[in-house]
Tab-separated table of N, CA and C in Angstrom:
chain	number	residue	atom	x	y	z
A	1	MET	N	157.096	233.103	86.313
A	1	MET	CA	156.417	232.090	87.098
A	1	MET	C	156.068	232.703	88.451
A	2	THR	N	154.867	232.454	88.930
A	2	THR	CA	154.509	232.830	90.292
A	2	THR	C	154.256	231.548	91.075
A	3	PHE	N	154.645	231.540	92.346
A	3	PHE	CA	154.631	230.294	93.106
A	3	PHE	C	154.325	230.603	94.569
A	4	ASN	N	153.128	230.223	95.021
A	4	ASN	CA	152.802	230.293	96.443
A	4	ASN	C	153.381	229.022	97.062
A	5	ILE	N	154.416	229.186	97.861
A	5	ILE	CA	155.155	228.026	98.376
A	5	ILE	C	154.628	227.546	99.734
A	6	TRP	N	153.440	227.945	100.089
A	6	TRP	CA	152.692	227.482	101.260
A	6	TRP	C	153.603	227.283	102.474
A	7	LEU	N	153.851	228.377	103.145
A	7	LEU	CA	154.683	228.397	104.352
A	7	LEU	C	156.060	227.768	104.115
A	8	SER	N	156.627	228.106	102.986
A	8	SER	CA	157.977	227.652	102.600
A	8	SER	C	158.109	226.133	102.535
A	9	GLY	N	157.002	225.452	102.249
A	9	GLY	CA	157.046	224.004	102.112
A	9	GLY	C	157.107	223.247	103.420
A	10	ALA	N	156.896	223.936	104.543
A	10	ALA	CA	157.041	223.307	105.864
A	10	ALA	C	156.028	222.195	106.117
A	11	ASN	N	154.900	222.211	105.424
A	11	ASN	CA	153.858	221.211	105.656
A	11	ASN	C	153.971	220.003	104.729
A	12	VAL	N	155.059	219.934	103.977
A	12	VAL	CA	155.287	218.838	103.034
A	12	VAL	C	156.666	218.243	103.329
A	13	GLU	N	156.768	216.935	103.319
A	13	GLU	CA	158.066	216.300	103.548
A	13	GLU	C	159.060	216.754	102.477
A	14	ASN	N	160.222	217.225	102.907
A	14	ASN	CA	161.245	217.766	102.000
A	14	ASN	C	160.687	218.888	101.129
A	15	GLY	N	159.821	219.694	101.728
A	15	GLY	CA	159.098	220.721	100.984
A	15	GLY	C	159.981	221.717	100.260
A	16	LEU	N	160.995	222.233	100.923
A	16	LEU	CA	161.846	223.235	100.285
A	16	LEU	C	162.618	222.627	99.114
A	17	GLN	N	163.080	221.404	99.277
A	17	GLN	CA	163.767	220.718	98.174
A	17	GLN	C	162.808	220.512	97.001
A	18	LYS	N	161.558	220.162	97.277
A	18	LYS	CA	160.573	219.960	96.211
A	18	LYS	C	160.268	221.270	95.493
A	19	ILE	N	160.229	222.363	96.235
A	19	ILE	CA	160.020	223.680	95.626
A	19	ILE	C	161.170	223.981	94.668
A	20	ALA	N	162.400	223.783	95.125
A	20	ALA	CA	163.572	224.031	94.278
A	20	ALA	C	163.555	223.136	93.042
A	21	THR	N	163.219	221.871	93.222
A	21	THR	CA	163.169	220.936	92.099
A	21	THR	C	162.164	221.388	91.053
A	22	ASN	N	160.991	221.830	91.491
A	22	ASN	CA	159.973	222.296	90.543
A	22	ASN	C	160.428	223.541	89.795
A	23	ILE	N	161.041	224.470	90.494
A	23	ILE	CA	161.535	225.676	89.829
A	23	ILE	C	162.592	225.302	88.792
A	24	LEU	N	163.508	224.432	89.148
A	24	LEU	CA	164.561	224.024	88.215
A	24	LEU	C	163.994	223.273	87.010
A	25	GLN	N	162.943	222.480	87.207
A	25	GLN	CA	162.329	221.760	86.089
A	25	GLN	C	161.637	222.714	85.123
A	26	VAL	N	160.949	223.725	85.652
A	26	VAL	CA	160.261	224.697	84.799
A	26	VAL	C	161.279	225.615	84.120
A	27	ASP	N	162.350	225.951	84.822
A	27	ASP	CA	163.439	226.789	84.320
A	27	ASP	C	162.961	228.165	83.835
A	28	PRO	N	162.215	228.887	84.679
A	28	PRO	CA	161.740	230.214	84.281
A	28	PRO	C	162.850	231.261	84.407
A	29	ASP	N	162.644	232.390	83.754
A	29	ASP	CA	163.594	233.497	83.885
A	29	ASP	C	163.435	234.212	85.218
A	30	ILE	N	162.194	234.349	85.662
A	30	ILE	CA	161.882	235.090	86.890
A	30	ILE	C	160.804	234.321	87.644
A	31	VAL	N	160.927	234.269	88.967
A	31	VAL	CA	159.913	233.628	89.811
A	31	VAL	C	159.521	234.601	90.915
A	32	THR	N	158.219	234.786	91.104
A	32	THR	CA	157.738	235.523	92.271
A	32	THR	C	157.227	234.497	93.272
A	33	LEU	N	157.621	234.662	94.522
A	33	LEU	CA	157.271	233.713	95.582
A	33	LEU	C	156.375	234.379	96.613
A	34	GLN	N	155.406	233.632	97.106
A	34	GLN	CA	154.570	234.071	98.207
A	34	GLN	C	154.680	233.052	99.336
A	35	GLU	N	154.497	233.526	100.556
A	35	GLU	CA	154.568	232.732	101.790
A	35	GLU	C	155.991	232.270	102.112
A	36	VAL	N	156.950	233.145	101.867
A	36	VAL	CA	158.328	232.917	102.303
A	36	VAL	C	158.359	233.217	103.800
A	37	THR	N	158.695	232.219	104.613
A	37	THR	CA	158.536	232.361	106.065
A	37	THR	C	159.684	233.058	106.778
A	38	SER	N	160.872	233.099	106.171
A	38	SER	CA	162.000	233.786	106.816
A	38	SER	C	163.095	234.044	105.789
A	39	THR	N	163.982	234.955	106.125
A	39	THR	CA	165.113	235.208	105.229
A	39	THR	C	166.054	234.003	105.199
A	40	ALA	N	166.141	233.261	106.289
A	40	ALA	CA	166.985	232.056	106.316
A	40	ALA	C	166.455	231.006	105.341
A	41	VAL	N	165.148	230.805	105.327
A	41	VAL	CA	164.543	229.857	104.385
A	41	VAL	C	164.777	230.329	102.952
A	42	PHE	N	164.636	231.629	102.727
A	42	PHE	CA	164.878	232.201	101.403
A	42	PHE	C	166.319	231.924	100.960
A	43	ASP	N	167.274	232.151	101.835
A	43	ASP	CA	168.681	231.880	101.518
A	43	ASP	C	168.912	230.394	101.243
A	44	ASN	N	168.261	229.527	102.010
A	44	ASN	CA	168.382	228.080	101.783
A	44	ASN	C	167.833	227.696	100.412
A	45	LEU	N	166.710	228.302	100.019
A	45	LEU	CA	166.134	228.020	98.706
A	45	LEU	C	167.104	228.443	97.601
A	46	LEU	N	167.692	229.614	97.733
A	46	LEU	CA	168.670	230.060	96.734
A	46	LEU	C	169.850	229.094	96.661
A	47	ASP	N	170.308	228.589	97.798
A	47	ASP	CA	171.396	227.603	97.810
A	47	ASP	C	170.992	226.333	97.064
A	48	LEU	N	169.756	225.876	97.278
A	48	LEU	CA	169.270	224.674	96.598
A	48	LEU	C	169.166	224.885	95.088
A	49	LEU	N	168.852	226.105	94.672
A	49	LEU	CA	168.717	226.401	93.245
A	49	LEU	C	170.069	226.504	92.545
A	50	GLY	N	171.089	226.908	93.264
A	50	GLY	CA	172.420	227.011	92.674
A	50	GLY	C	172.873	228.444	92.490
A	51	SER	N	174.142	228.587	92.183
A	51	SER	CA	174.783	229.904	92.175
A	51	SER	C	174.296	230.837	91.077
A	52	SER	N	173.625	230.337	90.064
A	52	SER	CA	173.140	231.229	89.005
A	52	SER	C	171.884	231.993	89.424
A	53	TRP	N	171.265	231.594	90.526
A	53	TRP	CA	170.048	232.255	90.998
A	53	TRP	C	170.373	233.293	92.061
A	54	LYS	N	169.658	234.412	92.006
A	54	LYS	CA	169.766	235.466	93.020
A	54	LYS	C	168.368	235.979	93.304
A	55	GLY	N	168.206	236.697	94.408
A	55	GLY	CA	166.865	237.138	94.734
A	55	GLY	C	166.816	238.303	95.689
A	56	VAL	N	165.608	238.831	95.836
A	56	VAL	CA	165.337	239.899	96.792
A	56	VAL	C	164.095	239.534	97.594
A	57	THR	N	164.128	239.897	98.867
A	57	THR	CA	162.979	239.737	99.741
A	57	THR	C	163.074	240.803	100.816
A	58	LYS	N	162.008	240.940	101.574
A	58	LYS	CA	162.024	241.917	102.661
A	58	LYS	C	162.775	241.331	103.853
A	59	ASN	N	163.554	242.156	104.531
A	59	ASN	CA	164.326	241.713	105.690
A	59	ASN	C	163.455	241.835	106.942
A	60	LEU	N	162.464	240.978	107.012
A	60	LEU	CA	161.520	240.975	108.126
A	60	LEU	C	161.473	239.582	108.738
A	61	SER	N	160.892	239.471	109.917
A	61	SER	CA	160.761	238.148	110.531
A	61	SER	C	159.880	237.234	109.673
A	62	TYR	N	158.903	237.803	108.955
A	62	TYR	CA	158.086	237.052	107.991
A	62	TYR	C	158.051	237.864	106.697
A	63	PRO	N	159.021	237.647	105.799
A	63	PRO	CA	159.107	238.480	104.599
A	63	PRO	C	157.941	238.293	103.629
A	64	ASP	N	157.352	237.112	103.549
A	64	ASP	CA	156.198	236.764	102.732
A	64	ASP	C	156.487	236.760	101.235
A	65	THR	N	156.821	237.898	100.635
A	65	THR	CA	157.020	237.951	99.191
A	65	THR	C	158.503	238.047	98.834
A	66	ALA	N	158.839	237.478	97.669
A	66	ALA	CA	160.219	237.513	97.185
A	66	ALA	C	160.212	237.388	95.668
A	67	ILE	N	161.323	237.776	95.069
A	67	ILE	CA	161.528	237.622	93.630
A	67	ILE	C	162.897	236.977	93.441
A	68	ILE	N	162.948	235.936	92.607
A	68	ILE	CA	164.223	235.303	92.280
A	68	ILE	C	164.381	235.262	90.761
A	69	THR	N	165.630	235.259	90.316
A	69	THR	CA	165.910	235.264	88.883
A	69	THR	C	167.318	234.765	88.610
A	70	LYS	N	167.548	234.376	87.364
A	70	LYS	CA	168.892	234.044	86.898
A	70	LYS	C	169.529	235.260	86.234
A	71	HIS	N	168.776	236.339	86.135
A	71	HIS	CA	169.246	237.547	85.467
A	71	HIS	C	169.698	238.584	86.494
A	72	LYS	N	170.014	239.773	86.035
A	72	LYS	CA	170.601	240.802	86.892
A	72	LYS	C	169.541	241.780	87.395
A	73	PHE	N	169.500	241.964	88.725
A	73	PHE	CA	168.669	243.015	89.304
A	73	PHE	C	169.336	244.356	89.025
A	74	MET	N	168.550	245.333	88.627
A	74	MET	CA	169.085	246.674	88.402
A	74	MET	C	169.372	247.311	89.762
A	75	ASN	N	170.444	248.067	89.848
A	75	ASN	CA	170.837	248.725	91.099
A	75	ASN	C	169.736	249.644	91.608
A	76	ALA	N	169.500	249.598	92.896
A	76	ALA	CA	168.550	250.489	93.585
A	76	ALA	C	167.167	250.470	92.951
A	77	SER	N	166.733	249.312	92.465
A	77	SER	CA	165.425	249.245	91.803
A	77	SER	C	164.367	248.520	92.621
A	78	THR	N	164.708	248.042	93.804
A	78	THR	CA	163.757	247.291	94.612
A	78	THR	C	162.861	248.239	95.400
A	79	ALA	N	161.563	247.936	95.390
A	79	ALA	CA	160.588	248.713	96.158
A	79	ALA	C	159.713	247.738	96.933
A	80	MET	N	159.231	248.177	98.094
A	80	MET	CA	158.443	247.291	98.955
A	80	MET	C	157.256	248.030	99.547
A	81	THR	N	156.171	247.286	99.726
A	81	THR	CA	155.028	247.763	100.493
A	81	THR	C	154.702	246.682	101.516
A	82	THR	N	153.681	246.896	102.298
A	82	THR	CA	153.283	245.896	103.290
A	82	THR	C	152.990	244.548	102.645
A	83	TRP	N	152.363	244.553	101.487
A	83	TRP	CA	151.892	243.323	100.857
A	83	TRP	C	152.665	242.925	99.607
A	84	SER	N	153.726	243.680	99.249
A	84	SER	CA	154.355	243.399	97.958
A	84	SER	C	155.835	243.757	97.924
A	85	ILE	N	156.465	243.294	96.856
A	85	ILE	CA	157.847	243.664	96.548
A	85	ILE	C	157.955	243.785	95.030
A	86	GLY	N	158.749	244.723	94.582
A	86	GLY	CA	158.958	244.918	93.152
A	86	GLY	C	160.424	245.160	92.861
A	87	ALA	N	160.816	244.903	91.624
A	87	ALA	CA	162.202	245.129	91.215
A	87	ALA	C	162.264	245.243	89.703
A	88	ARG	N	163.332	245.857	89.232
A	88	ARG	CA	163.627	245.905	87.802
A	88	ARG	C	164.751	244.914	87.535
A	89	ILE	N	164.569	244.121	86.477
A	89	ILE	CA	165.504	243.045	86.153
A	89	ILE	C	165.909	243.159	84.688
A	90	PHE	N	167.212	243.088	84.437
A	90	PHE	CA	167.710	243.063	83.063
A	90	PHE	C	167.697	241.618	82.581
A	91	VAL	N	166.838	241.337	81.595
A	91	VAL	CA	166.734	239.989	81.030
A	91	VAL	C	167.663	239.935	79.817
A	92	SER	N	168.803	239.319	80.007
A	92	SER	CA	169.850	239.342	78.982
A	92	SER	C	169.421	238.664	77.682
A	93	THR	N	168.625	237.615	77.764
A	93	THR	CA	168.199	236.907	76.553
A	93	THR	C	167.292	237.766	75.681
A	94	LEU	N	166.649	238.766	76.269
A	94	LEU	CA	165.791	239.690	75.521
A	94	LEU	C	166.438	241.056	75.347
A	95	ASN	N	167.576	241.260	76.005
A	95	ASN	CA	168.269	242.550	76.000
A	95	ASN	C	167.323	243.685	76.405
A	96	THR	N	166.577	243.453	77.482
A	96	THR	CA	165.618	244.458	77.941
A	96	THR	C	165.474	244.414	79.458
A	97	VAL	N	164.988	245.513	80.005
A	97	VAL	CA	164.710	245.601	81.438
A	97	VAL	C	163.211	245.431	81.641
A	98	VAL	N	162.836	244.577	82.578
A	98	VAL	CA	161.419	244.398	82.916
A	98	VAL	C	161.196	244.795	84.370
A	99	SER	N	160.022	245.327	84.629
A	99	SER	CA	159.612	245.631	86.002
A	99	SER	C	158.712	244.505	86.475
A	100	VAL	N	159.019	243.967	87.641
A	100	VAL	CA	158.272	242.834	88.189
A	100	VAL	C	157.726	243.229	89.552
A	101	TRP	N	156.426	242.991	89.767
A	101	TRP	CA	155.808	243.204	91.078
A	101	TRP	C	155.198	241.901	91.543
A	102	ASN	N	155.346	241.641	92.811
A	102	ASN	CA	154.804	240.443	93.441
A	102	ASN	C	153.922	240.889	94.598
A	103	LEU	N	152.661	240.544	94.533
A	103	LEU	CA	151.678	240.965	95.527
A	103	LEU	C	151.040	239.732	96.150
A	104	HIS	N	150.931	239.724	97.481
A	104	HIS	CA	150.270	238.627	98.188
A	104	HIS	C	149.329	239.230	99.209
A	105	LEU	N	148.050	239.199	98.891
A	105	LEU	CA	147.046	239.771	99.786
A	105	LEU	C	146.538	238.733	100.769
A	106	ASN	N	146.155	239.185	101.924
A	106	ASN	CA	145.467	238.352	102.895
A	106	ASN	C	144.138	237.924	102.282
A	107	TYR	N	143.752	236.679	102.469
A	107	TYR	CA	142.521	236.181	101.868
A	107	TYR	C	141.304	237.020	102.256
A	108	LYS	N	141.364	237.700	103.372
A	108	LYS	CA	140.240	238.523	103.817
A	108	LYS	C	140.035	239.737	102.918
A	109	TYR	N	141.074	240.132	102.180
A	109	TYR	CA	141.002	241.329	101.353
A	109	TYR	C	140.805	241.019	99.879
A	110	CYS	N	140.730	239.766	99.510
A	110	CYS	CA	140.581	239.400	98.093
A	110	CYS	C	139.127	239.409	97.673
């Protein structure tokens, strides 16, 4: 699942809770997020999703992209660029490792 969370839901009443609710209803194995406004908001979203969810994002004042999953991130597999983040994830239900990249370009470059 990919999800542009529009400034972390700040422009919607209870936006972050609504984002978490939608993710939990869809129940995907992996979610790529765009417009994550801070690492604190990212941590709050993971708390709302529950302890089975984990994630990676850039440790910046505006991380923008993130990946969350209920599966296991492979050690030392995260890579980052200015506009993206990638990781390798072991999907236990498929007994396989997948590579996931999340890219969020500025609208001026699309």
